[in-house]
Amino acid sequence: MRSFPPLLQNRISDFEQMLSEKDISSAVVYARGSNLGPATKSHGYMRYLCDWDGHQNDSVLIITPGKPPVLLVTGIFSKFFSERYYWISDTRFIKPPQLGATIADICKSSGSESKKIGLVGLNEMPVSLWMPMNAALAGREFVDVSPYLDQQRLVKDAHQLSRHKAAAEVCDSLFETLRKEIHTPRPVFQLQAELEKVARYAGSEYCMTWLTVGPQADYCRFYKEECLRVPEKGDQVILGIYLMLDGYWGHAIRTGSMGAPSVDHQKVYQSSKAMWDGMLNNLAQGNDLASVHNAAEQVILSEYPSTHEQIFRFRHGHGLGHSYEDPISSLAFPQAYDEGGGKAQSVTAQNGMLFEIHPNLFVPGMGGSAIGDMVALSDSGNVLLTTYPRHQLDWTE
């Protein structure tokens, strides 16, 4: 077997111990690749356990206590890559129609008398995989073991935070790129292409941006058809960045204008900054993370008492890690449009947690604003991983 990275060796060893303690014969970890970006949570589990990225192809990791891990890939070029660059020796190319039966055969050969099989990623597993696997493993009990991994992923160590810091630095470089590139008149979608090129040159395997430009910022605009405007004097300009660097997420948002902001734009920005300040003040070890979300909402309720129900906002923060919305810590930050009105769940803040704090509001008839930063909790207080100026920017300076 090729060299087993010590960090991953420890994680898999701990995972195997948990499986043995719960009398689970094997664990099946299904994952999508990084190409789906924030649309997949299963990818984060795979990166945490074995640092595999299937990119556009689905993959399955099978862990059996006392045996080497097995990785099943559904792309032939993924197999070629693994033979040359990856550490799991037993990586097999399996065509998707045979994937379920292959998983079942490996699980049956575990040598254990246990009828329990662990599962991770079931909520993203395609029916075409689940049905043949389930049929071939009839009589076995499937156990969701993702809660164990969720807990393990909650607190980041120094190595993880250093890699997120590197991703944050790429985010900062994209803000500076926009400041330079926006001087050349062109449609917004072409500016997005320049930004994403810079991220890829920096080594990011994934980058997506939203870039809202107009007299009044109304929502997060991602796609060519809604990004045809050429920025002009007086426009609001809000840039949101999603990127992944070697499996570690970077995420940040900045708000500004083309020239001096209007009175309305200043008002909305000042509201988002008050939200940002309130959230950071409540983000401390031992505090309920629900109070961080509520601090942002309280600003909206107090400053827009009669119109707050018409104000659009997406969630004001979330956990960050190998997934864009990391498990557990993201529960305290609901979407305003969630069922039940977006009530925050209670989660206790711990040192070593990593968040994206991005209070935001889009006020009809006035404009929008959002400020987004990567923030880690530490013994010495909050550490901001993103450092680009967060005042109301004049992108033309």
Coordinates of C-alpha atoms in Angstrom, one line a residue:
M1 CA 0.0 0.0 0.0
R2 CA 1.2 3.5 -0.7
S3 CA 2.0 5.9 2.1
F4 CA -1.0 6.4 4.4
P5 CA -1.2 10.1 5.4
P6 CA -1.0 10.2 9.2
L7 CA -3.9 12.7 9.5
L8 CA -6.2 10.5 7.5
Q9 CA -4.8 7.4 9.2
N10 CA -5.9 8.7 12.6
R11 CA -9.3 9.7 11.3
I12 CA -10.0 6.3 9.7
S13 CA -8.6 4.5 12.7
D14 CA -11.0 6.4 15.0
F15 CA -13.9 5.7 12.6
E16 CA -13.1 2.0 12.6
Q17 CA -13.0 1.9 16.4
M18 CA -16.5 3.5 16.4
L19 CA -17.8 0.9 14.0
S20 CA -16.4 -1.9 16.1
E21 CA -17.9 -0.5 19.3
K22 CA -21.3 -0.3 17.6
D23 CA -21.0 -3.8 16.1
I24 CA -21.1 -2.4 12.5
S25 CA -19.4 -4.7 10.0
S26 CA -18.6 -2.0 7.3
A27 CA -19.4 1.6 6.4
V28 CA -20.4 2.7 3.0
V29 CA -19.6 6.4 2.3
Y30 CA -21.2 7.7 -0.9
A31 CA -20.1 11.1 -2.2
R32 CA -20.5 13.5 -5.1
G33 CA -17.5 15.5 -6.4
S34 CA -16.4 19.1 -5.9
N35 CA -18.0 20.1 -9.3
L36 CA -21.3 20.6 -7.4
G37 CA -19.8 23.0 -5.0
P38 CA -22.3 24.1 -2.3
A39 CA -25.0 21.8 -3.7
T40 CA -23.4 18.7 -2.1
K41 CA -22.8 17.8 1.6
S42 CA -21.6 14.3 0.9
H43 CA -18.4 15.5 -0.7
G44 CA -17.3 17.0 2.7
Y45 CA -17.4 13.5 4.4
M46 CA -15.3 12.0 1.7
R47 CA -12.7 14.8 1.9
Y48 CA -12.6 14.5 5.7
L49 CA -12.0 10.8 5.7
C50 CA -9.7 10.2 2.8
D51 CA -9.2 13.4 0.9
W52 CA -10.7 12.1 -2.4
D53 CA -12.4 14.3 -4.9
G54 CA -14.4 12.6 -7.7
H55 CA -14.9 16.0 -9.4
Q56 CA -17.8 15.3 -11.8
N57 CA -18.1 11.6 -10.9
D58 CA -19.7 9.8 -7.9
S59 CA -17.5 7.8 -5.6
V60 CA -17.9 5.3 -2.8
L61 CA -15.5 4.6 0.1
I62 CA -15.9 1.4 2.0
I63 CA -14.3 1.1 5.4
T64 CA -14.2 -2.3 7.2
P65 CA -12.4 -2.5 10.6
G66 CA -9.1 -4.3 10.3
K67 CA -9.0 -4.1 6.5
P68 CA -7.6 -1.6 4.0
P69 CA -10.1 0.9 2.7
V70 CA -11.6 0.4 -0.7
L71 CA -12.5 3.3 -3.0
L72 CA -14.9 2.7 -5.9
V73 CA -14.8 5.3 -8.7
T74 CA -17.2 5.7 -11.6
G75 CA -14.9 7.5 -14.1
I76 CA -12.1 5.7 -15.9
F77 CA -9.9 8.8 -15.7
S78 CA -10.4 8.9 -11.9
K79 CA -8.9 5.4 -11.9
F80 CA -5.9 6.6 -13.9
F81 CA -5.5 9.5 -11.6
S82 CA -5.6 7.3 -8.5
E83 CA -3.0 5.0 -9.8
R84 CA -0.5 7.8 -10.2
Y85 CA -1.3 10.3 -7.4
Y86 CA -3.6 8.8 -4.8
W87 CA -2.8 6.9 -1.6
I88 CA -5.6 4.2 -1.5
S89 CA -4.1 1.2 -3.4
D90 CA -7.4 -0.6 -3.7
T91 CA -9.2 1.9 -6.0
R92 CA -11.5 0.2 -8.5
F93 CA -13.3 1.6 -11.6
I94 CA -16.9 0.4 -11.5
K95 CA -19.5 1.4 -14.0
P96 CA -22.5 3.0 -12.3
P97 CA -25.0 0.1 -13.2
Q98 CA -22.7 -2.3 -11.3
L99 CA -21.9 -0.1 -8.3
G100 CA -24.7 -1.3 -6.0
A101 CA -23.9 -5.0 -6.5
T102 CA -20.1 -4.3 -6.1
I103 CA -20.7 -2.5 -2.8
A104 CA -22.9 -5.5 -1.6
D105 CA -20.2 -8.0 -2.5
I106 CA -17.5 -6.1 -0.5
C107 CA -19.7 -5.7 2.5
K108 CA -20.6 -9.4 2.5
S109 CA -17.0 -10.3 2.5
S110 CA -16.2 -8.3 5.6
G111 CA -15.8 -11.5 7.7
S112 CA -18.0 -10.1 10.4
E113 CA -21.1 -11.8 11.7
S114 CA -22.8 -8.4 12.3
K115 CA -25.8 -7.6 10.2
K116 CA -25.3 -3.9 10.6
I117 CA -23.8 -1.7 7.8
G118 CA -23.0 2.0 8.3
L119 CA -24.1 4.5 5.7
V120 CA -23.0 8.1 5.0
G121 CA -24.4 10.2 2.2
L122 CA -27.7 8.4 1.8
N123 CA -29.7 11.6 1.3
E124 CA -27.7 12.2 -1.9
M125 CA -27.4 8.6 -3.1
P126 CA -29.2 8.0 -6.4
V127 CA -32.0 5.6 -6.5
S128 CA -30.2 3.7 -9.3
L129 CA -27.5 2.9 -6.7
W130 CA -29.6 2.5 -3.6
M131 CA -32.1 0.0 -5.0
P132 CA -29.7 -2.7 -6.2
M133 CA -27.5 -2.3 -3.1
N134 CA -30.5 -2.6 -0.8
A135 CA -31.8 -5.6 -2.6
A136 CA -28.4 -7.4 -2.6
L137 CA -28.0 -6.7 1.1
A138 CA -31.5 -7.8 2.1
G139 CA -31.7 -8.7 5.8
R140 CA -29.0 -6.2 6.8
E141 CA -29.6 -3.3 9.0
F142 CA -28.5 0.1 7.7
V143 CA -27.2 2.6 10.3
D144 CA -26.6 6.3 9.7
V145 CA -23.1 6.9 11.0
S146 CA -22.9 10.5 9.7
P147 CA -23.7 12.0 13.2
Y148 CA -20.4 10.6 14.4
L149 CA -18.5 12.3 11.6
D150 CA -20.5 15.5 12.1
Q151 CA -19.2 15.7 15.7
Q152 CA -15.7 14.9 14.6
R153 CA -15.7 17.7 12.0
L154 CA -17.1 20.4 14.3
V155 CA -13.8 21.7 15.7
K156 CA -11.0 22.4 13.3
D157 CA -7.3 21.8 14.2
A158 CA -4.4 24.1 13.4
H159 CA -3.7 22.3 10.1
Q160 CA -7.3 22.7 8.9
L161 CA -7.5 26.3 9.9
S162 CA -4.2 27.0 8.0
R163 CA -5.7 25.6 4.9
H164 CA -8.9 27.6 5.3
K165 CA -6.7 30.7 5.8
A166 CA -5.1 29.9 2.4
A167 CA -8.5 29.7 0.8
A168 CA -9.4 33.0 2.5
E169 CA -6.4 34.7 1.0
V170 CA -7.6 33.6 -2.5
C171 CA -10.9 35.3 -1.7
D172 CA -9.1 38.5 -0.7
S173 CA -7.2 38.4 -4.0
L174 CA -10.5 38.1 -6.0
F175 CA -11.8 41.3 -4.3
E176 CA -8.7 43.1 -5.4
T177 CA -9.1 41.7 -8.9
L178 CA -12.6 43.1 -9.2
R179 CA -11.3 46.5 -8.1
K180 CA -8.8 46.4 -10.9
E181 CA -10.9 44.8 -13.6
I182 CA -14.1 46.8 -13.1
H183 CA -12.4 49.8 -14.7
T184 CA -12.6 48.1 -18.1
P185 CA -16.2 48.4 -19.3
R186 CA -17.7 44.9 -19.9
P187 CA -20.8 42.9 -18.9
V188 CA -20.9 41.6 -15.3
F189 CA -20.7 37.9 -16.4
Q190 CA -17.3 38.7 -18.1
L191 CA -16.1 40.2 -14.9
Q192 CA -17.1 36.9 -13.1
A193 CA -15.1 35.0 -15.7
E194 CA -12.0 37.0 -14.8
L195 CA -12.5 36.4 -11.1
E196 CA -13.0 32.7 -11.5
K197 CA -9.8 32.5 -13.7
V198 CA -7.8 34.1 -10.9
A199 CA -9.1 31.5 -8.4
R200 CA -8.3 28.6 -10.7
Y201 CA -4.8 30.0 -11.3
A202 CA -4.3 30.0 -7.5
G203 CA -5.1 26.3 -7.4
S204 CA -8.8 26.3 -6.5
E205 CA -10.6 23.2 -7.8
Y206 CA -13.9 25.1 -7.6
C207 CA -15.0 28.7 -7.8
M208 CA -18.3 30.3 -8.3
T209 CA -19.2 34.0 -7.8
W210 CA -22.4 36.1 -7.6
L211 CA -22.0 39.6 -8.7
T212 CA -25.0 41.9 -8.3
V213 CA -24.6 45.3 -10.1
G214 CA -27.4 47.9 -10.5
P215 CA -28.9 51.0 -9.1
Q216 CA -30.5 49.0 -6.3
A217 CA -29.0 45.6 -5.4
D218 CA -31.9 43.2 -5.3
Y219 CA -30.6 39.6 -4.8
C220 CA -27.6 37.4 -5.5
R221 CA -27.1 37.3 -9.2
F222 CA -25.2 34.3 -10.5
Y223 CA -26.0 33.6 -14.2
K224 CA -25.2 35.2 -17.5
E225 CA -28.8 36.1 -18.3
E226 CA -29.1 38.2 -15.1
C227 CA -25.5 39.6 -15.3
L228 CA -25.5 41.4 -18.7
R229 CA -25.3 44.9 -17.2
V230 CA -22.2 46.9 -17.7
P231 CA -21.3 48.6 -14.4
E232 CA -21.9 52.4 -14.4
K233 CA -21.5 55.3 -12.1
G234 CA -24.0 55.2 -9.2
D235 CA -24.5 51.4 -9.3
Q236 CA -24.2 49.2 -6.2
V237 CA -21.7 46.4 -6.6
I238 CA -21.8 43.3 -4.3
L239 CA -19.5 40.4 -4.8
G240 CA -20.0 37.0 -3.2
I241 CA -17.3 34.3 -3.5
Y242 CA -17.5 30.5 -3.1
L243 CA -14.4 28.6 -3.7
M244 CA -12.7 25.4 -2.6
L245 CA -8.9 25.0 -2.3
D246 CA -7.7 21.4 -1.8
G247 CA -11.0 20.5 -0.3
Y248 CA -11.2 23.5 2.1
W249 CA -13.9 26.1 1.6
G250 CA -13.3 29.8 1.2
H251 CA -16.2 32.2 1.3
A252 CA -16.5 36.0 1.5
I253 CA -18.7 38.9 0.5
R254 CA -18.0 42.7 0.0
T255 CA -20.3 45.6 -0.7
G256 CA -19.6 48.9 -2.5
S257 CA -20.6 51.2 -5.3
M258 CA -19.4 52.8 -8.5
G259 CA -18.4 56.1 -7.1
A260 CA -19.9 57.8 -4.0
P261 CA -22.9 55.8 -2.5
S262 CA -26.3 57.3 -2.4
V263 CA -28.0 58.1 0.9
D264 CA -30.1 54.9 0.6
H265 CA -27.1 52.8 -0.2
Q266 CA -25.3 54.2 2.9
K267 CA -28.3 53.4 5.1
V268 CA -28.5 49.8 4.0
Y269 CA -24.8 49.3 4.3
Q270 CA -24.8 50.8 7.8
S271 CA -27.5 48.3 8.7
S272 CA -25.5 45.4 7.5
K273 CA -22.4 46.6 9.4
A274 CA -24.5 46.9 12.6
M275 CA -25.6 43.3 12.0
W276 CA -22.0 42.2 11.4
D277 CA -20.9 43.9 14.7
G278 CA -23.7 42.4 16.7
M279 CA -23.0 38.9 15.3
L280 CA -19.2 39.1 16.1
N281 CA -20.0 40.4 19.6
N282 CA -22.1 37.4 20.3
L283 CA -19.7 34.9 18.8
A284 CA -17.8 33.6 21.7
Q285 CA -17.0 30.2 23.4
G286 CA -19.9 29.0 25.4
N287 CA -22.5 31.3 23.9
D288 CA -25.5 29.9 22.1
L289 CA -25.0 30.4 18.4
A290 CA -28.7 31.2 18.0
S291 CA -27.9 34.5 19.7
V292 CA -25.5 35.3 16.8
H293 CA -28.3 34.8 14.3
N294 CA -30.7 36.7 16.4
A295 CA -28.3 39.7 16.8
A296 CA -28.5 40.2 13.0
E297 CA -32.3 39.8 12.9
Q298 CA -32.8 42.3 15.7
V299 CA -31.1 45.0 13.7
I300 CA -33.5 44.5 10.8
L301 CA -36.5 44.4 13.2
S302 CA -35.5 47.6 15.0
E303 CA -34.4 49.7 11.9
Y304 CA -37.2 48.6 9.6
P305 CA -40.1 48.0 11.9
S306 CA -42.9 48.4 9.4
T307 CA -41.2 46.8 6.3
H308 CA -39.0 44.0 7.7
E309 CA -41.3 41.3 6.3
Q310 CA -40.7 42.7 2.8
I311 CA -36.9 42.6 3.2
F312 CA -35.2 39.7 1.5
R313 CA -32.3 38.1 3.2
F314 CA -30.6 34.7 3.0
R315 CA -29.1 33.1 6.1
H316 CA -26.8 35.4 8.1
G317 CA -24.1 32.8 8.6
H318 CA -23.2 29.1 8.7
G319 CA -20.5 26.7 9.6
L320 CA -17.6 26.2 7.2
G321 CA -15.2 23.3 6.6
H322 CA -15.0 20.6 4.0
S323 CA -18.6 21.4 3.3
Y324 CA -19.9 24.8 2.4
E325 CA -22.5 24.5 5.1
D326 CA -20.7 22.3 7.7
P327 CA -22.8 20.0 9.9
I328 CA -24.1 21.0 13.3
S329 CA -22.8 24.6 13.5
S330 CA -25.0 25.6 10.5
L331 CA -28.2 24.6 12.4
A332 CA -28.1 27.9 14.3
F333 CA -28.4 30.0 11.1
P334 CA -31.8 29.3 9.4
Q335 CA -33.0 30.7 6.1
A336 CA -35.6 33.4 6.6
Y337 CA -37.8 31.5 4.1
D338 CA -37.4 28.2 5.9
E339 CA -40.6 26.5 7.1
G340 CA -41.6 27.9 10.5
G341 CA -40.1 31.3 9.8
G342 CA -36.5 30.4 10.2
K343 CA -36.1 29.7 13.9
A344 CA -32.5 29.3 15.0
Q345 CA -31.6 26.0 16.7
S346 CA -29.5 26.1 19.8
V347 CA -25.9 25.2 19.4
T348 CA -23.1 26.0 21.8
A349 CA -20.0 27.8 20.4
Q350 CA -16.7 26.1 20.9
N351 CA -13.1 27.2 20.2
G352 CA -11.9 25.8 16.9
M353 CA -15.2 26.2 15.2
L354 CA -15.1 28.0 11.8
F355 CA -17.9 30.2 10.4
E356 CA -18.8 32.3 7.5
I357 CA -20.6 35.3 9.1
H358 CA -22.4 37.2 6.3
P359 CA -25.3 39.4 7.5
N360 CA -27.3 40.7 4.6
L361 CA -30.4 42.5 3.6
F362 CA -32.1 43.6 0.4
V363 CA -34.5 46.4 1.0
P364 CA -37.1 47.2 -1.7
G365 CA -36.8 50.7 -3.0
M366 CA -33.4 51.3 -1.3
G367 CA -30.9 48.6 -2.3
G368 CA -28.9 45.8 -0.7
S369 CA -25.8 45.1 1.4
A370 CA -23.9 42.1 2.6
I371 CA -20.6 41.7 4.5
G372 CA -19.1 38.2 4.6
D373 CA -16.0 37.0 6.5
M374 CA -14.5 33.7 7.6
V375 CA -14.2 33.7 11.4
A376 CA -12.6 31.1 13.6
L377 CA -13.2 31.0 17.4
S378 CA -10.0 30.8 19.5
D379 CA -8.8 31.2 23.1
S380 CA -7.8 34.7 22.3
G381 CA -11.2 35.6 20.7
N382 CA -12.5 35.7 17.1
V383 CA -9.9 35.4 14.3
L384 CA -10.8 36.9 11.0
L385 CA -9.3 34.8 8.2
T386 CA -10.5 37.2 5.4
T387 CA -8.9 40.6 5.7
Y388 CA -9.9 42.7 2.6
P389 CA -11.3 46.0 3.7
R390 CA -15.0 45.7 4.7
H391 CA -16.0 49.3 4.7
Q392 CA -18.4 50.5 2.0
L393 CA -16.1 50.3 -0.9
D394 CA -15.8 52.5 -3.9
W395 CA -14.8 50.0 -6.5
T396 CA -13.6 52.7 -8.9
E397 CA -10.8 54.0 -6.6

